[in-house]
Backbone as JSON, one array per atom type, in Angstrom:
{
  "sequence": "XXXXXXXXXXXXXXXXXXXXXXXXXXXXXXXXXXXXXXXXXXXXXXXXXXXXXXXXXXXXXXXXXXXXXXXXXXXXXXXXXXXXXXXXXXXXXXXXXXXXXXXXXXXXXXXXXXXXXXXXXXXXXXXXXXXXXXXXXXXXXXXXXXXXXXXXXXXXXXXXXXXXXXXXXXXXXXXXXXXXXXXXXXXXXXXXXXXXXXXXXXXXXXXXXXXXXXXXXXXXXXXXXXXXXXXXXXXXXXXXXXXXXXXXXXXXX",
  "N": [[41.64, 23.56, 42.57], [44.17, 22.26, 40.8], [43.95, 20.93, 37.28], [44.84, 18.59, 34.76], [45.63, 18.16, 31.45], [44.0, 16.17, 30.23], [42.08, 15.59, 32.34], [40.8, 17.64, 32.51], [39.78, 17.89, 29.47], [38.28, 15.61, 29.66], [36.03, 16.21, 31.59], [35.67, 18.09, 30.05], [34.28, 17.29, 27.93], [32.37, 15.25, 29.14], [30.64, 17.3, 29.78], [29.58, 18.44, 27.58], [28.53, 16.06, 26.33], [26.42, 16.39, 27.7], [24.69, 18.32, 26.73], [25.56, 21.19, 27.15], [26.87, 24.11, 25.68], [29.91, 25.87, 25.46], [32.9, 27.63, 25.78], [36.28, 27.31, 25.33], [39.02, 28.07, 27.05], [42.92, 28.14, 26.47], [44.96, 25.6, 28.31], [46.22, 26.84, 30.96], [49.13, 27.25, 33.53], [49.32, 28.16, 37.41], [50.57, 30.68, 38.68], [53.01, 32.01, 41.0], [53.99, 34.69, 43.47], [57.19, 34.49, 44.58], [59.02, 35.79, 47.0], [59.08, 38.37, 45.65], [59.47, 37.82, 43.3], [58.55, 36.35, 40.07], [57.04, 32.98, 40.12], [56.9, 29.67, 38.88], [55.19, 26.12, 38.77], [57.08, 23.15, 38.38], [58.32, 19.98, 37.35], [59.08, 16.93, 38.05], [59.75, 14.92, 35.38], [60.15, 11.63, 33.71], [61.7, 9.6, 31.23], [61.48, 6.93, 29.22], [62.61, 5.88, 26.23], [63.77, 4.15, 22.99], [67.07, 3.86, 22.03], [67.65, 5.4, 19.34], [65.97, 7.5, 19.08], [66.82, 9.39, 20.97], [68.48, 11.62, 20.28], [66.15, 13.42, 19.54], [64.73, 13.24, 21.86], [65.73, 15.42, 23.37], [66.11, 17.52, 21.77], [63.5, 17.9, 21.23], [62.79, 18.48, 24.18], [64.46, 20.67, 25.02], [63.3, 23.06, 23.43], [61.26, 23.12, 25.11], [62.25, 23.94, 27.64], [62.97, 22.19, 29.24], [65.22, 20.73, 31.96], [68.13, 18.68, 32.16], [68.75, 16.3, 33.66], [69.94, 13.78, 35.03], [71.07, 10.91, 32.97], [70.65, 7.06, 31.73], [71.95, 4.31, 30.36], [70.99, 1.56, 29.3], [71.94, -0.56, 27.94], [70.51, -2.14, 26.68], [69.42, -1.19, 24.56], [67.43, 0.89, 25.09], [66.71, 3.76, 26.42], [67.19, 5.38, 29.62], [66.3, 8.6, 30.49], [66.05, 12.28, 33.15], [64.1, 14.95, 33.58], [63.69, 18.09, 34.81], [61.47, 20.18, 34.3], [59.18, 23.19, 33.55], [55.57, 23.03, 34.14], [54.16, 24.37, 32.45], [55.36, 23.67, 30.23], [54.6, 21.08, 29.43], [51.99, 21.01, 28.38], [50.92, 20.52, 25.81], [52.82, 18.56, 25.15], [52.13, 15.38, 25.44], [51.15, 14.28, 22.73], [53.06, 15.28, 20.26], [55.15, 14.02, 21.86], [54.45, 10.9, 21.76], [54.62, 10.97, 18.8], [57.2, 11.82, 18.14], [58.48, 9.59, 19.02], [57.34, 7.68, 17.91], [55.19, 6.2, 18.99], [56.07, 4.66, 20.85], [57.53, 5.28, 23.04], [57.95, 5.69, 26.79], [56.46, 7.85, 29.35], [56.14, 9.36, 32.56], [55.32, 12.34, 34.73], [56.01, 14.15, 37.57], [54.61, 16.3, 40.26], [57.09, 19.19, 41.17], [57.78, 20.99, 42.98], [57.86, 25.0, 43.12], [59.57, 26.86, 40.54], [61.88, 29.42, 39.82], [60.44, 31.52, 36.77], [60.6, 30.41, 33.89], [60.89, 31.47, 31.5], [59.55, 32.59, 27.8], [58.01, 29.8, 26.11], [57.78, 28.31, 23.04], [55.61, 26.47, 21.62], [54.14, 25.71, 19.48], [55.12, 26.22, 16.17], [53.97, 26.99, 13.81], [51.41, 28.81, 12.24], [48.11, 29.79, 12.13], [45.35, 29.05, 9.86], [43.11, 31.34, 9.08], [39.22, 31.67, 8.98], [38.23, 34.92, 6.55], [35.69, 35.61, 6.44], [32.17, 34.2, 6.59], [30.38, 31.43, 5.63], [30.19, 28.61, 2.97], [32.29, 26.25, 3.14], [34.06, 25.53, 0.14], [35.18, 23.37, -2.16], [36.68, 24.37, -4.53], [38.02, 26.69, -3.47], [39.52, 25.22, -1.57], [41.09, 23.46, -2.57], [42.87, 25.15, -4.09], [44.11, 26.4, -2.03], [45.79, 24.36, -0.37], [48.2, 24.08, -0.74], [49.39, 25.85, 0.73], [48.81, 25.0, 3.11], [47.23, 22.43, 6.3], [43.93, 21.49, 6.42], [41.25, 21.9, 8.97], [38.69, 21.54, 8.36], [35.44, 19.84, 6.74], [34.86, 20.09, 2.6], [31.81, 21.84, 1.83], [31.24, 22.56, 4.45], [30.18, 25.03, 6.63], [31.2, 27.74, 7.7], [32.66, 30.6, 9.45], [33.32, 34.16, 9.77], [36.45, 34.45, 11.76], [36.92, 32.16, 12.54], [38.87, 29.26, 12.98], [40.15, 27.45, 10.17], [42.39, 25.45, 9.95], [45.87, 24.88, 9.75], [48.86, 26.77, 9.07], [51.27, 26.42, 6.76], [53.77, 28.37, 7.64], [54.67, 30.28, 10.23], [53.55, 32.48, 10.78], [49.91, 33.55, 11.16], [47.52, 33.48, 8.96], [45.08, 35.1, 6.99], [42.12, 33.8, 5.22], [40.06, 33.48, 2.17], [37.85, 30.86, 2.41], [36.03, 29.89, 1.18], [35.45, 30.68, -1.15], [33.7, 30.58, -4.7], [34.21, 28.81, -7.72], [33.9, 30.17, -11.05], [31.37, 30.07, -12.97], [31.9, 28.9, -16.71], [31.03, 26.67, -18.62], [28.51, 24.28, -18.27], [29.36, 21.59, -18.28], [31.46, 20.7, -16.74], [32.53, 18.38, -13.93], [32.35, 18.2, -10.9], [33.48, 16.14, -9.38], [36.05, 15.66, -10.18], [37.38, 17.57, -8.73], [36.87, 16.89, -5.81], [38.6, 14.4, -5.98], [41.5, 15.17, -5.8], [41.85, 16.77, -3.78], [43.38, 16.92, -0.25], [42.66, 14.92, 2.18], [41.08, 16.72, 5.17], [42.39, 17.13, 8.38], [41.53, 15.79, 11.41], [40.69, 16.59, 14.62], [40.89, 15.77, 17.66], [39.34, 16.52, 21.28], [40.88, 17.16, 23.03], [43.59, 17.45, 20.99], [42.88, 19.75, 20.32], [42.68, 21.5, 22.03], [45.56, 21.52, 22.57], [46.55, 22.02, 20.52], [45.77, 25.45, 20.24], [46.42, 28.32, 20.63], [47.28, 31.65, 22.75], [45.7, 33.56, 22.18], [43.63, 32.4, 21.13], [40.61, 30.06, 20.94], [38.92, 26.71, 22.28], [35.89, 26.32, 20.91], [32.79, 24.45, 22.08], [30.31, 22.57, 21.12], [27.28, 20.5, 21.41], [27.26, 19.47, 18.87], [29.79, 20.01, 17.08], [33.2, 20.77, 17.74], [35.33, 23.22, 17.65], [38.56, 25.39, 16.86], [38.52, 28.94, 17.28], [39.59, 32.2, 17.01], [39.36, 34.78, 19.57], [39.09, 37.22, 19.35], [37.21, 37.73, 16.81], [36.99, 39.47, 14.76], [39.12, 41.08, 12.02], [40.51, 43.01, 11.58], [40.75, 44.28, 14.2], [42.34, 42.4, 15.45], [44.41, 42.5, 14.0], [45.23, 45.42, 14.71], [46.01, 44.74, 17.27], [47.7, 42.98, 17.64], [50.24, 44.95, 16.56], [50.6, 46.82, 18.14], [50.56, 44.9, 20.45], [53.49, 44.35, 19.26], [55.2, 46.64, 19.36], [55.17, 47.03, 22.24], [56.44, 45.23, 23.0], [59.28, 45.64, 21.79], [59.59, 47.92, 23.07], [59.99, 47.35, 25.3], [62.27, 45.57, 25.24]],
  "CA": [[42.47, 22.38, 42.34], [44.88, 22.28, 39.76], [44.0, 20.03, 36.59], [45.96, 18.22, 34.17], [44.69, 18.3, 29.79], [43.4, 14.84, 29.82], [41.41, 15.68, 33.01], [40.05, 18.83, 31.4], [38.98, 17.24, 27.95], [36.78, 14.61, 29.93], [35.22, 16.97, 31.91], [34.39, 19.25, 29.16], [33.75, 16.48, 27.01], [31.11, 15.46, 29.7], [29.34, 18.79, 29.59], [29.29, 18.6, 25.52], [27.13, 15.5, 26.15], [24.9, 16.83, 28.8], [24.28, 18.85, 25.89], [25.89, 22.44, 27.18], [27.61, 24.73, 24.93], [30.9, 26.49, 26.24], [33.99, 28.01, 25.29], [37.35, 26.86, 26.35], [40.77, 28.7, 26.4], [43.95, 27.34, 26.39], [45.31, 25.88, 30.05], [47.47, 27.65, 31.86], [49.52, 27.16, 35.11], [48.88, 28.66, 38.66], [51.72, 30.86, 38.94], [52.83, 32.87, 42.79], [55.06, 35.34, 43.31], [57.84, 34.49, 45.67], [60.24, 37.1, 47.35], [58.93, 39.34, 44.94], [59.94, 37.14, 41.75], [57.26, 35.5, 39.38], [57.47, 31.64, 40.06], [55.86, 28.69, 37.86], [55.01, 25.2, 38.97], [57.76, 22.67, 37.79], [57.89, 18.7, 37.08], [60.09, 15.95, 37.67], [59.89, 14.16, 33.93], [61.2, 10.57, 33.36], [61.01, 9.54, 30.14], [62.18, 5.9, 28.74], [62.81, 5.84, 24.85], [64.63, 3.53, 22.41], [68.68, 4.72, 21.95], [67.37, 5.66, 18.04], [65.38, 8.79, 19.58], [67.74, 10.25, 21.97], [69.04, 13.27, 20.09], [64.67, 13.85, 19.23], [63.91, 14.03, 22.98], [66.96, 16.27, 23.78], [65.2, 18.53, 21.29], [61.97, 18.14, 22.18], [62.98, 19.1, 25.63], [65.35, 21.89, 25.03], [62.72, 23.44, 23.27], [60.15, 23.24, 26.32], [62.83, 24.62, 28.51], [63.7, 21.29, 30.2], [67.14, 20.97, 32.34], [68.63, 17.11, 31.49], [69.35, 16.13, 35.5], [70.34, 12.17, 34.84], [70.65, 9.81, 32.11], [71.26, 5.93, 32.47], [71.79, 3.89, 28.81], [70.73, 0.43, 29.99], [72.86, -1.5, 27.38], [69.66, -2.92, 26.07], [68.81, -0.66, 23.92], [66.64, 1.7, 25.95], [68.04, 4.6, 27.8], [66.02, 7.16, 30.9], [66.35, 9.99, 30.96], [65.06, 12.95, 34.05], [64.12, 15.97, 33.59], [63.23, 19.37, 35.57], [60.84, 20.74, 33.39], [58.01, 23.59, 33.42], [54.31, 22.62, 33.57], [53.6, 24.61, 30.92], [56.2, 23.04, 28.81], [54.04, 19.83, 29.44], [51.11, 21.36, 27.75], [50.61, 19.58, 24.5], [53.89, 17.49, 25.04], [51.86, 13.87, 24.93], [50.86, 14.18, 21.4], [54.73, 15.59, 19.97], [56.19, 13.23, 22.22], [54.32, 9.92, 21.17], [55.31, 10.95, 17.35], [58.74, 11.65, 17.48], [59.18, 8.45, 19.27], [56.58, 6.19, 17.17], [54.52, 5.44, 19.67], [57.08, 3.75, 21.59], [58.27, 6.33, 24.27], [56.87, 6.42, 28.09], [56.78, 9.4, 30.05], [56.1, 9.94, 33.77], [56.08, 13.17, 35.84], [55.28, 14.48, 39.36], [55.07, 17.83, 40.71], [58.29, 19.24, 42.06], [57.21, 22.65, 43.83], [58.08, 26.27, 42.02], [61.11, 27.48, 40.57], [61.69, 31.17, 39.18], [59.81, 31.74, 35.42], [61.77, 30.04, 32.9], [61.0, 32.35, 29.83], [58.86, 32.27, 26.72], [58.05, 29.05, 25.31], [57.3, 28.28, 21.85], [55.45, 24.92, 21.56], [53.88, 25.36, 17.91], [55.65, 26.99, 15.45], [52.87, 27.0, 12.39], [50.41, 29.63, 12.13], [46.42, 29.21, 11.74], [44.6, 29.8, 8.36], [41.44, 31.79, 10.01], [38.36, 32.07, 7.91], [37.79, 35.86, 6.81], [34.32, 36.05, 6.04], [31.23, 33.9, 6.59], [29.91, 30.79, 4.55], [30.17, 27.41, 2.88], [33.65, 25.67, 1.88], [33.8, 24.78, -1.18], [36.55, 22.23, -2.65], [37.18, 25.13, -5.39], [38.88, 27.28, -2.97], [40.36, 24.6, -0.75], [42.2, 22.81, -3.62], [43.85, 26.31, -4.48], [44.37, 26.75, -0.41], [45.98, 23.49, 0.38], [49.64, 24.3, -0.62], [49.56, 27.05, 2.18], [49.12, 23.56, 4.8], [46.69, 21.52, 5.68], [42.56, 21.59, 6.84], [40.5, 21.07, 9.79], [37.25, 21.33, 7.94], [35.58, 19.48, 5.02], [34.26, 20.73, 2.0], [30.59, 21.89, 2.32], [31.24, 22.6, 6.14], [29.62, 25.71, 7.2], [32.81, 28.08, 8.45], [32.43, 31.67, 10.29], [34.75, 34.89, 10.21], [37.52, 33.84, 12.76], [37.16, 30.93, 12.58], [40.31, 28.3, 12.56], [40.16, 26.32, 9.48], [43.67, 24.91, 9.38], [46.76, 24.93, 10.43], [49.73, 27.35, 8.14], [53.01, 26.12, 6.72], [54.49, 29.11, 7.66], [54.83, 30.72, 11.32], [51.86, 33.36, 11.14], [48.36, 33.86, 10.86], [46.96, 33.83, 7.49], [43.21, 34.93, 6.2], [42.0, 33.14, 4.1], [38.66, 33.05, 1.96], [37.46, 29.8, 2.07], [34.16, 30.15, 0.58], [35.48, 31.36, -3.06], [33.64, 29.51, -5.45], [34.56, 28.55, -9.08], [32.91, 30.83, -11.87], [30.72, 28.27, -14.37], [31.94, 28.48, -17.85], [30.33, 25.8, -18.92], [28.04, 23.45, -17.6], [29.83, 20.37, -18.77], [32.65, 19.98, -15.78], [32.17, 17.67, -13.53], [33.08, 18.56, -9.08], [33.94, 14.73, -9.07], [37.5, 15.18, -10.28], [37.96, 18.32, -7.53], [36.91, 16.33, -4.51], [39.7, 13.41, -5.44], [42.04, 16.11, -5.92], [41.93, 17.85, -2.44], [43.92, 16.55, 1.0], [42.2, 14.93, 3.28], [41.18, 17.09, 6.63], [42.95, 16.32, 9.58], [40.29, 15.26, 12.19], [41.36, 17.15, 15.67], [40.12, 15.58, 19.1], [38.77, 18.01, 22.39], [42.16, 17.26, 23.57], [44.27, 17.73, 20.05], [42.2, 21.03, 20.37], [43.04, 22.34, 23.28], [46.81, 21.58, 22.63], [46.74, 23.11, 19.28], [45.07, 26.2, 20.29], [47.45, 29.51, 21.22], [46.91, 32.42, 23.57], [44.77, 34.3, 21.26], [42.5, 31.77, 20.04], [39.93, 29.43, 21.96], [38.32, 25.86, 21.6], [34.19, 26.19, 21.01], [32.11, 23.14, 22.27], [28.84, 22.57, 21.48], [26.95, 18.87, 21.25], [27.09, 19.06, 17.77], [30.54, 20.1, 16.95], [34.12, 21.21, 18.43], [35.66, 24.16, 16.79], [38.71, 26.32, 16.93], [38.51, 29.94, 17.17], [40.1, 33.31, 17.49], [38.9, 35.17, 21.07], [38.93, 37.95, 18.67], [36.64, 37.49, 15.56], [37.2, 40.64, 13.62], [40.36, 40.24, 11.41], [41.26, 44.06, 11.35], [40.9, 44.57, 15.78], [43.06, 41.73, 15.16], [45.86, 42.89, 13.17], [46.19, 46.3, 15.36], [46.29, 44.25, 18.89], [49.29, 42.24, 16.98], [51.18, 45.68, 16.07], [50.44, 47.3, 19.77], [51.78, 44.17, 21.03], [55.03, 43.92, 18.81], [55.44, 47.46, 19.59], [54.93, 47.04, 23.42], [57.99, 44.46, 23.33], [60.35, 46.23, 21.59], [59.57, 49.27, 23.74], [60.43, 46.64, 26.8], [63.04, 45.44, 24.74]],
  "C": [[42.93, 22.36, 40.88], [44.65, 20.83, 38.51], [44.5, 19.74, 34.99], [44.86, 18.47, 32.31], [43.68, 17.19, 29.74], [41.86, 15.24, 31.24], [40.35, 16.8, 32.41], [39.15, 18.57, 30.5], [37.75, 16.78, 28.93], [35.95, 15.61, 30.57], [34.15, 18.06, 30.89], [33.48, 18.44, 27.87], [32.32, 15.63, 27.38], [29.86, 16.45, 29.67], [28.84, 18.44, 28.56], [28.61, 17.7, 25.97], [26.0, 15.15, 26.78], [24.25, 17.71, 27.98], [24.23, 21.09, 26.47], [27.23, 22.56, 25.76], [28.69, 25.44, 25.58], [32.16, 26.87, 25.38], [35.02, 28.08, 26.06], [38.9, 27.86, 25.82], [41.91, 27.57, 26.49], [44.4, 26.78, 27.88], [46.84, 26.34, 30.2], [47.91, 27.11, 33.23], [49.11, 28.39, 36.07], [50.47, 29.55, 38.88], [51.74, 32.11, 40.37], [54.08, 33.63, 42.43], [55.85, 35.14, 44.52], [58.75, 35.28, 46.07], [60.42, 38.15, 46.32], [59.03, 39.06, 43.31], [58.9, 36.38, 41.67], [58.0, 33.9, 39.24], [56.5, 30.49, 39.28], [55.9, 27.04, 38.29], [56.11, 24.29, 37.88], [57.58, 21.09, 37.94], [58.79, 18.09, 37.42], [59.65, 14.83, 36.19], [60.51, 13.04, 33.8], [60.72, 10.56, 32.19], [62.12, 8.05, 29.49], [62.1, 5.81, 26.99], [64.08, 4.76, 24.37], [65.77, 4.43, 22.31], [68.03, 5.69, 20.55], [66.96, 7.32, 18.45], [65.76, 9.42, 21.01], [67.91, 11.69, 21.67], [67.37, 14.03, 19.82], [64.08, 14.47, 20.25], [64.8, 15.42, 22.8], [66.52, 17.46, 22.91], [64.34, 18.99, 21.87], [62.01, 18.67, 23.55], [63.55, 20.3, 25.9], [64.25, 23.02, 24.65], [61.4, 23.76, 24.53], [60.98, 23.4, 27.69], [63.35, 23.63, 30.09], [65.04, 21.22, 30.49], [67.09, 19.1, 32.22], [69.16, 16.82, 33.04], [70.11, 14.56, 35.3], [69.79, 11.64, 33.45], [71.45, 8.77, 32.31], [71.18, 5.11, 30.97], [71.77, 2.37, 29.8], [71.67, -0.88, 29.33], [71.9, -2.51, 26.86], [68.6, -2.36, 24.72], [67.77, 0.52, 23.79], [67.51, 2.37, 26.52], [66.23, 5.58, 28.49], [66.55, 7.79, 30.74], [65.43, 10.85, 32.02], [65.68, 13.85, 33.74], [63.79, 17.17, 34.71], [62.63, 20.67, 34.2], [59.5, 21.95, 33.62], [56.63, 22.95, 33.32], [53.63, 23.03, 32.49], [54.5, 24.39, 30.01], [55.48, 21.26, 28.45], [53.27, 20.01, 28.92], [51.04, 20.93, 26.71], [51.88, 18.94, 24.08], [53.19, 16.28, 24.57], [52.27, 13.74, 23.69], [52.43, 14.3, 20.49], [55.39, 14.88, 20.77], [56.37, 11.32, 21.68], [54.71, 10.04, 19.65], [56.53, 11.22, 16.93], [58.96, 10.09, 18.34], [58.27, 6.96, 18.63], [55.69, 5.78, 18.2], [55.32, 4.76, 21.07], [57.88, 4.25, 23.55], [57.02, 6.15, 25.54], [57.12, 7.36, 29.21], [56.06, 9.24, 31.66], [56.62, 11.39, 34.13], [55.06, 13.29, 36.73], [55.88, 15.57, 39.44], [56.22, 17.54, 41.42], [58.48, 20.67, 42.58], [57.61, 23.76, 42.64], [59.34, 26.46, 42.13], [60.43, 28.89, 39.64], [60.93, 30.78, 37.42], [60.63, 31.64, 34.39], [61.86, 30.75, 31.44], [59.46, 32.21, 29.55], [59.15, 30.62, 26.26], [57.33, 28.56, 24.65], [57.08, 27.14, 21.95], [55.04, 24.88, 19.78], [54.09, 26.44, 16.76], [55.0, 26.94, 13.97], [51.47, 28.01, 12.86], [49.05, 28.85, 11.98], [46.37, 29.93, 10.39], [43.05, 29.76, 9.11], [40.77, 31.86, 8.82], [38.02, 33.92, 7.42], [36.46, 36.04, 6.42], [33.25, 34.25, 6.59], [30.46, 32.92, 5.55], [30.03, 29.57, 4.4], [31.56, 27.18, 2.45], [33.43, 25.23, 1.41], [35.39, 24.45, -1.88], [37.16, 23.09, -3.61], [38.44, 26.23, -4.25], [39.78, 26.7, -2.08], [41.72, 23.95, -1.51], [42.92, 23.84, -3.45], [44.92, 26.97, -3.32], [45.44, 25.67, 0.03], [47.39, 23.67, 0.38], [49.97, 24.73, 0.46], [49.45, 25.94, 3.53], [47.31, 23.2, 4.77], [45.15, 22.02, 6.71], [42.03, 20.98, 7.67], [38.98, 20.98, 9.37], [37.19, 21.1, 6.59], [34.87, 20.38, 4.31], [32.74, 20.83, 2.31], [30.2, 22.16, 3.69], [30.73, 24.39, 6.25], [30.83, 26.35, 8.32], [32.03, 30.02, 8.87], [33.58, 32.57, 10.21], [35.17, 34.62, 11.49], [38.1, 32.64, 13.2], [38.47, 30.0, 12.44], [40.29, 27.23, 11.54], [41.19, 25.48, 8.87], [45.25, 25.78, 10.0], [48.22, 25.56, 8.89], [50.94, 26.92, 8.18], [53.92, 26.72, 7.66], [53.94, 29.6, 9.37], [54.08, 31.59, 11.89], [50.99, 32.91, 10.63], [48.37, 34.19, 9.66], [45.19, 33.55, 7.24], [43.01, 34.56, 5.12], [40.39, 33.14, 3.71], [38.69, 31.54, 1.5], [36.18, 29.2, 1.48], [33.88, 30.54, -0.87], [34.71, 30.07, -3.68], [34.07, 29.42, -6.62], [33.11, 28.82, -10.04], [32.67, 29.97, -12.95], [31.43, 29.42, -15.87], [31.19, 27.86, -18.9], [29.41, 24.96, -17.95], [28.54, 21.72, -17.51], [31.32, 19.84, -17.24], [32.28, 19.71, -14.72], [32.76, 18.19, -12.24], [33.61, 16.92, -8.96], [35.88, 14.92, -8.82], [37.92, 16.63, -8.57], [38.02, 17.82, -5.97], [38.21, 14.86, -4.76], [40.9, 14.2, -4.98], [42.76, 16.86, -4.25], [42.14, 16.96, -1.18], [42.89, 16.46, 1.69], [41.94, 15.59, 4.41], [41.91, 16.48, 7.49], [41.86, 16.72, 10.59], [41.32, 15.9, 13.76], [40.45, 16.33, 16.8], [40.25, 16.65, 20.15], [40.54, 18.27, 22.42], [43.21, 17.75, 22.12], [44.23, 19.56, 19.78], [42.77, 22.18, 20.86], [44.55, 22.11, 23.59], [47.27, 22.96, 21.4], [46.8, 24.98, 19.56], [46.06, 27.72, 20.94], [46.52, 30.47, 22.44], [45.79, 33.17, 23.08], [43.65, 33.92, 20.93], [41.83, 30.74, 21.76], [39.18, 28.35, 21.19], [36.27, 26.08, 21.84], [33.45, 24.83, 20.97], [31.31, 22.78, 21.75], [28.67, 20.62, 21.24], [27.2, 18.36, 20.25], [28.87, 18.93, 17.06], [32.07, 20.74, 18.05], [34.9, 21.82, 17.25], [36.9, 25.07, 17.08], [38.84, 27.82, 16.64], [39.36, 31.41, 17.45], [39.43, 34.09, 18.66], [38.57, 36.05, 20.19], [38.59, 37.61, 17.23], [36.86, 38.32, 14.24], [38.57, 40.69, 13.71], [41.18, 41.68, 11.81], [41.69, 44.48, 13.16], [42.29, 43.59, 15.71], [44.6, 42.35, 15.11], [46.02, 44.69, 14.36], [46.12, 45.48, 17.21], [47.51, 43.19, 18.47], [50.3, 43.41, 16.9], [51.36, 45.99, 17.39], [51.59, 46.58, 20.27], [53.29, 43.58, 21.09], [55.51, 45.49, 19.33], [55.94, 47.56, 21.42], [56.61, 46.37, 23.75], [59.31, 45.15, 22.75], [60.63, 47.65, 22.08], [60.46, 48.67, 25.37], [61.52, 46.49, 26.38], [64.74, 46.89, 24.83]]
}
C-alpha cells in the first residue's frame, strides 16, 4: 500500500520512540510499465491562492512538471487553479508551497491513474555541505563555513565523515572540514564573541528531512537524534560514482 510523506514521518517517527534505530531513504513512487512504456502515478492538484501569488505557483508547478488544466479568478481576490501533476513532483511540495504563498495557500489532490514518465525533476537546487572527516564542530570553523550557506548542526555537535551538515549556496556537493579548530596564540581571547558571531542552525523536522534528502543520501533515526546522510560515506567512492554517472549520460546522450 502506497503511502503519502506525512504518513511515513509518523510511522517512522513512532518507531524512533519505541526506541528502534533505522535508516530511511528518500520516497519514491510505484511505477508499471504499460504497453511496454515506463508509466508513473499522477494527481489531480487544486490549489486556491491569493491573486498576489499566481505567477509563484505557475513556477512552482512548471518546475514539478505540472500541466495547468483550469483556472477560475473568483473576483474576490482568490483564484483555483487544477493541475495534472506527477506524484513525485508532490514530494516535498507542502513545505515550498506553504512559503511561497505565506502560509496562506490550500492545496488538495487525488490520485488520477498513470500517465507515461514525465522526465527528470529537479526539486532542490542547493547542494549539501557533507562532513569529511570525523569529530566535534567547533564555532571556529563554522563561522569561516557559513558564507558557503547555512547549518543543520550546532557547535559542539558530534559530526561523522558523510555526514550532512548543511545545506550549499551553490548547486553541488561540497566537503567540508567542520572540526578545524582555531590555533591558541594567546590565552587571552575569549569563544564568547565567536558564538554571537555565527548563524543560527536551521532545525530540520523527520518530515523536512525526508523532503530535503536526494537520491544519494538517506535520513538516520535513532531515539536520540535524526540525521542526514550520504548512502555512501567515503568521499573519494563518492566522487568516482558521480564521474561514472556523468559519463554514463552523456554516453546515452
Amino acid at each position: 500500500q502506497g503511502r503519502g510523506e506525512l504518513a511515513l514521518a509518523i510511522l517512522v517517527e513512532q518507531m524512533r520512540r519505541e526506541g528502534y534505530e533505522l535508516t530511511v531513504g528518500k520516497p519514491q513512487v510505484v511505477t508499471k510499465k504499460i504497453d511496454g512504456k515506463l508509466h508513473e502515478p499522477v494527481e489531480d492538484l487544486t490549489i486556491d491562492v491569493p491573486e498576489e501569488f499566481l505567477g509563484a505557483m505557475t513556477q512552482l508547478m512548471a518546475a514539478r512538471k505540472g500541466r495547468m488544466k483550469n483556472m477560475v479568478n473568483h473576483s474576490t481576490g482568490w483564484v483555483r487553479m487544477e493541475f495534472l501533476v506527477p506524484s513525485r513532483g508532490l514530494i516535498g511540495f507542502r513545505t515550498e508551497f506553504l512559503t511561497s504563498t505565506k502560509g496562506t495557500g490550500i492545496a488538495n489532490a487525488i490520485s488520477a491513474g498513470y500517465e507515461p514518465w514525465a522526465g527528470e525533476i529537479v526539486t532542490r537546487i542547493n547542494g549539501s555541505l557533507v562532513a569529511d572527516r570525523a569529530g566535534v564542530a567547533t564555532p571556529f570553523a563554522m563561522i569561516a563555513l557559513q558564507e558557503r550557506g547555512s547549518f543543520f548542526v550546532d557547535p559542539t555537535q558530534e559530526v561523522y565523515a558523510g555526514m550532512v551538515v548543511g545545506e550549499n549556496s551553490r548547486a553541488d556537493d561540497m566537503d567540508v572540514n567542520i572540526t578545524k579548530e582555531k590555533k591558541l596564540t594567546n590565552m587571552r581571547a575569549s569563544s564568547s564573541d565567536e558564538f554571537q558571531s555565527l548563524t543560527p542552525p536551521k532545525k530540520l523536522s523527520l518530515e523536512e528531512c525526508l523532503e530535503f534528502a536526494r537520491e544519494d543520501e538517506c535520513v538516520e533515526v535513532t531515539p536520540e537524534a535524526t540525521r542526514i546522510r550520504k548512502v555512501e560515506l567515503d568521499a573519494n567512492i563518492r566522487a568516482r560514482n558521480t564521474s561514472a554517472k556523468k559519463r554514463a549520460n552523456e554516453n546515452a546522450g
